[in-house]
JSON list of C-alpha atoms and ligand atoms in Angstrom, two decimals:
[
{"chain": "U", "resi": 1, "resn": "MET", "atom": "CA", "xyz": [-20.20, 114.49, 153.58]},
{"chain": "U", "resi": 2, "resn": "GLU", "atom": "CA", "xyz": [-21.83, 114.21, 150.47]},
{"chain": "U", "resi": 3, "resn": "LEU", "atom": "CA", "xyz": [-19.55, 112.60, 147.91]},
{"chain": "U", "resi": 4, "resn": "ALA", "atom": "CA", "xyz": [-18.69, 115.49, 145.23]},
{"chain": "U", "resi": 5, "resn": "ALA", "atom": "CA", "xyz": [-17.39, 117.24, 148.20]},
{"chain": "U", "resi": 6, "resn": "PHE", "atom": "CA", "xyz": [-15.42, 114.82, 150.03]},
{"chain": "U", "resi": 7, "resn": "GLN", "atom": "CA", "xyz": [-13.84, 114.64, 146.31]},
{"chain": "U", "resi": 8, "resn": "GLN", "atom": "CA", "xyz": [-13.06, 118.09, 145.64]},
{"chain": "U", "resi": 9, "resn": "GLN", "atom": "CA", "xyz": [-11.44, 117.35, 149.76]},
{"chain": "U", "resi": 10, "resn": "MET", "atom": "CA", "xyz": [-9.72, 114.73, 148.33]},
{"chain": "U", "resi": 11, "resn": "ARG", "atom": "CA", "xyz": [-8.13, 117.34, 145.54]},
{"chain": "U", "resi": 12, "resn": "THR", "atom": "CA", "xyz": [-6.79, 119.91, 148.51]},
{"chain": "U", "resi": 13, "resn": "LEU", "atom": "CA", "xyz": [-5.71, 117.94, 150.76]},
{"chain": "U", "resi": 14, "resn": "TYR", "atom": "CA", "xyz": [-3.46, 115.41, 148.56]},
{"chain": "U", "resi": 15, "resn": "GLY", "atom": "CA", "xyz": [-4.30, 115.99, 144.46]},
{"chain": "U", "resi": 16, "resn": "GLU", "atom": "CA", "xyz": [-1.04, 117.42, 143.59]},
{"chain": "U", "resi": 17, "resn": "ARG", "atom": "CA", "xyz": [1.03, 114.49, 145.51]},
{"chain": "U", "resi": 18, "resn": "ASP", "atom": "CA", "xyz": [-1.21, 112.23, 143.81]},
{"chain": "U", "resi": 19, "resn": "ARG", "atom": "CA", "xyz": [-0.69, 112.93, 140.17]},
{"chain": "U", "resi": 20, "resn": "GLU", "atom": "CA", "xyz": [2.77, 113.19, 140.57]},
{"chain": "U", "resi": 21, "resn": "ARG", "atom": "CA", "xyz": [2.97, 109.58, 141.81]},
{"chain": "U", "resi": 22, "resn": "GLY", "atom": "CA", "xyz": [0.52, 108.59, 138.56]},
{"chain": "U", "resi": 23, "resn": "LEU", "atom": "CA", "xyz": [-3.21, 106.38, 137.69]},
{"chain": "U", "resi": 24, "resn": "ALA", "atom": "CA", "xyz": [-1.12, 103.26, 138.39]},
{"chain": "U", "resi": 25, "resn": "ARG", "atom": "CA", "xyz": [1.12, 103.70, 142.19]},
{"chain": "U", "resi": 26, "resn": "THR", "atom": "CA", "xyz": [-2.12, 105.58, 143.26]},
{"chain": "U", "resi": 27, "resn": "PHE", "atom": "CA", "xyz": [-4.33, 101.73, 142.07]},
{"chain": "U", "resi": 28, "resn": "ALA", "atom": "CA", "xyz": [-1.70, 100.16, 144.13]},
{"chain": "U", "resi": 29, "resn": "TRP", "atom": "CA", "xyz": [-2.10, 102.03, 147.34]},
{"chain": "U", "resi": 30, "resn": "PHE", "atom": "CA", "xyz": [-5.72, 101.63, 146.54]},
{"chain": "U", "resi": 31, "resn": "THR", "atom": "CA", "xyz": [-5.28, 97.95, 146.99]},
{"chain": "U", "resi": 32, "resn": "GLU", "atom": "CA", "xyz": [-3.28, 97.67, 149.86]},
{"chain": "U", "resi": 33, "resn": "GLU", "atom": "CA", "xyz": [-5.59, 100.05, 151.48]},
{"chain": "U", "resi": 34, "resn": "CYS", "atom": "CA", "xyz": [-8.15, 97.12, 150.47]},
{"chain": "U", "resi": 35, "resn": "GLY", "atom": "CA", "xyz": [-5.98, 94.27, 152.70]},
{"chain": "U", "resi": 36, "resn": "GLU", "atom": "CA", "xyz": [-6.38, 97.12, 155.63]},
{"chain": "U", "resi": 37, "resn": "LEU", "atom": "CA", "xyz": [-9.53, 97.35, 155.45]},
{"chain": "U", "resi": 38, "resn": "SER", "atom": "CA", "xyz": [-10.36, 93.68, 154.99]},
{"chain": "U", "resi": 39, "resn": "ARG", "atom": "CA", "xyz": [-8.26, 92.98, 157.91]},
{"chain": "U", "resi": 40, "resn": "ALA", "atom": "CA", "xyz": [-10.15, 95.67, 160.43]},
{"chain": "U", "resi": 41, "resn": "LEU", "atom": "CA", "xyz": [-13.53, 93.99, 158.90]},
{"chain": "U", "resi": 42, "resn": "PHE", "atom": "CA", "xyz": [-12.74, 90.54, 160.28]},
{"chain": "U", "resi": 43, "resn": "ARG", "atom": "CA", "xyz": [-10.32, 91.43, 162.90]},
{"chain": "U", "resi": 44, "resn": "GLY", "atom": "CA", "xyz": [-11.11, 94.18, 163.89]},
{"chain": "U", "resi": 45, "resn": "ASP", "atom": "CA", "xyz": [-13.61, 96.61, 165.87]},
{"chain": "U", "resi": 46, "resn": "HIS", "atom": "CA", "xyz": [-15.65, 99.66, 164.95]},
{"chain": "U", "resi": 47, "resn": "THR", "atom": "CA", "xyz": [-12.76, 101.76, 164.99]},
{"chain": "U", "resi": 48, "resn": "ASP", "atom": "CA", "xyz": [-10.30, 100.67, 163.23]},
{"chain": "U", "resi": 49, "resn": "ARG", "atom": "CA", "xyz": [-14.18, 99.54, 159.97]},
{"chain": "U", "resi": 50, "resn": "LEU", "atom": "CA", "xyz": [-14.99, 103.49, 160.66]},
{"chain": "U", "resi": 51, "resn": "ARG", "atom": "CA", "xyz": [-10.33, 104.53, 159.82]},
{"chain": "U", "resi": 52, "resn": "GLU", "atom": "CA", "xyz": [-10.26, 101.93, 157.30]},
{"chain": "U", "resi": 53, "resn": "PHE", "atom": "CA", "xyz": [-13.95, 102.55, 155.26]},
{"chain": "U", "resi": 54, "resn": "GLY", "atom": "CA", "xyz": [-12.74, 106.50, 155.32]},
{"chain": "U", "resi": 55, "resn": "ASP", "atom": "CA", "xyz": [-9.10, 105.39, 153.31]},
{"chain": "U", "resi": 56, "resn": "VAL", "atom": "CA", "xyz": [-10.26, 103.03, 151.01]},
{"chain": "U", "resi": 57, "resn": "LEU", "atom": "CA", "xyz": [-13.26, 106.06, 150.00]},
{"chain": "U", "resi": 58, "resn": "ALA", "atom": "CA", "xyz": [-10.28, 108.56, 149.70]},
{"chain": "U", "resi": 59, "resn": "TRP", "atom": "CA", "xyz": [-8.50, 106.63, 147.76]},
{"chain": "U", "resi": 60, "resn": "LEU", "atom": "CA", "xyz": [-10.01, 105.83, 145.41]},
{"chain": "U", "resi": 61, "resn": "ALA", "atom": "CA", "xyz": [-11.37, 109.92, 145.04]},
{"chain": "U", "resi": 62, "resn": "SER", "atom": "CA", "xyz": [-8.10, 110.28, 144.12]},
{"chain": "U", "resi": 63, "resn": "LEU", "atom": "CA", "xyz": [-8.56, 107.78, 141.44]},
{"chain": "U", "resi": 64, "resn": "ALA", "atom": "CA", "xyz": [-11.06, 108.62, 140.31]},
{"chain": "U", "resi": 65, "resn": "ASP", "atom": "CA", "xyz": [-9.95, 112.61, 140.19]},
{"chain": "U", "resi": 66, "resn": "GLN", "atom": "CA", "xyz": [-7.02, 111.35, 138.02]},
{"chain": "U", "resi": 67, "resn": "ALA", "atom": "CA", "xyz": [-9.23, 109.65, 135.66]},
{"chain": "U", "resi": 68, "resn": "GLY", "atom": "CA", "xyz": [-10.89, 112.62, 135.24]},
{"chain": "U", "resi": 69, "resn": "VAL", "atom": "CA", "xyz": [-14.75, 110.55, 136.99]},
{"chain": "U", "resi": 70, "resn": "ASP", "atom": "CA", "xyz": [-16.76, 112.35, 138.49]},
{"chain": "U", "resi": 71, "resn": "LEU", "atom": "CA", "xyz": [-17.80, 110.10, 142.13]},
{"chain": "U", "resi": 72, "resn": "ALA", "atom": "CA", "xyz": [-21.26, 111.90, 142.56]},
{"chain": "U", "resi": 73, "resn": "SER", "atom": "CA", "xyz": [-22.03, 110.66, 139.08]},
{"chain": "U", "resi": 74, "resn": "ALA", "atom": "CA", "xyz": [-20.47, 107.38, 139.12]},
{"chain": "U", "resi": 75, "resn": "ALA", "atom": "CA", "xyz": [-23.15, 106.95, 141.99]},
{"chain": "U", "resi": 76, "resn": "GLU", "atom": "CA", "xyz": [-25.81, 107.78, 140.09]},
{"chain": "U", "resi": 77, "resn": "ARG", "atom": "CA", "xyz": [-25.46, 104.56, 138.15]},
{"chain": "U", "resi": 78, "resn": "TYR", "atom": "CA", "xyz": [-27.69, 103.37, 141.63]},
{"chain": "U", "resi": 79, "resn": "GLY", "atom": "CA", "xyz": [-29.03, 106.08, 142.04]},
{"chain": "U", "resi": 80, "resn": "THR", "atom": "CA", "xyz": [-32.98, 104.63, 140.40]},
{"chain": "U", "resi": 81, "resn": "GLY", "atom": "CA", "xyz": [-32.53, 100.94, 141.48]},
{"chain": "U", "resi": 82, "resn": "CYS", "atom": "CA", "xyz": [-29.91, 98.13, 140.64]},
{"chain": "U", "resi": 83, "resn": "PRO", "atom": "CA", "xyz": [-28.42, 98.51, 137.11]},
{"chain": "U", "resi": 84, "resn": "ARG", "atom": "CA", "xyz": [-29.32, 95.34, 135.40]},
{"chain": "U", "resi": 85, "resn": "CYS", "atom": "CA", "xyz": [-33.58, 95.11, 136.60]},
{"chain": "U", "resi": 86, "resn": "ALA", "atom": "CA", "xyz": [-34.05, 98.58, 137.21]},
{"chain": "U", "resi": 87, "resn": "ALA", "atom": "CA", "xyz": [-35.43, 97.04, 140.85]},
{"chain": "U", "resi": 88, "resn": "ALA", "atom": "CA", "xyz": [-35.15, 98.43, 144.69]},
{"chain": "U", "resi": 89, "resn": "PRO", "atom": "CA", "xyz": [-34.55, 96.28, 145.76]},
{"chain": "U", "resi": 90, "resn": "CYS", "atom": "CA", "xyz": [-32.25, 94.40, 142.77]},
{"chain": "U", "resi": 91, "resn": "ALA", "atom": "CA", "xyz": [-34.92, 91.15, 141.45]},
{"chain": "U", "resi": 92, "resn": "CYS", "atom": "CA", "xyz": [-31.58, 89.42, 139.91]},
{"chain": "U", "resi": 93, "resn": "VAL", "atom": "CA", "xyz": [-31.66, 86.23, 140.09]},
{"chain": "U", "resi": 94, "resn": "ARG", "atom": "CA", "xyz": [-28.86, 85.57, 141.68]},
{"chain": "U", "resi": 95, "resn": "PRO", "atom": "CA", "xyz": [-25.80, 83.12, 140.27]},
{"chain": "U", "resi": 96, "resn": "GLY", "atom": "CA", "xyz": [-26.28, 79.43, 142.00]},
{"chain": "U", "resi": 97, "resn": "ALA", "atom": "CA", "xyz": [-29.50, 80.89, 144.63]},
{"chain": "N", "resi": 1, "resn": "ZN", "atom": "ZN1", "xyz": [-31.08, 93.62, 139.58]}
]
């Protein structure tokens, strides 16, 4: 599924409810989902990770929608290379490397 279609689907499924909740409380839910993703990454199996990545993406799409940000446009920042050095793969000097 393309990012724009995914964001539209989240808007269709949850947009009205999410707007009623508001940006701050939606962000709180997003961070809760990030915690669940952390548990899936370090203590879960592949099925857990698949579910939690989907949930984090869903909440991220809701936040973007409420903030008036198109996720596909945001992703373009990385579309042609590293936003800092423009290379692919990134050629930036890593801190501590
Ligand atoms: Zn770079």
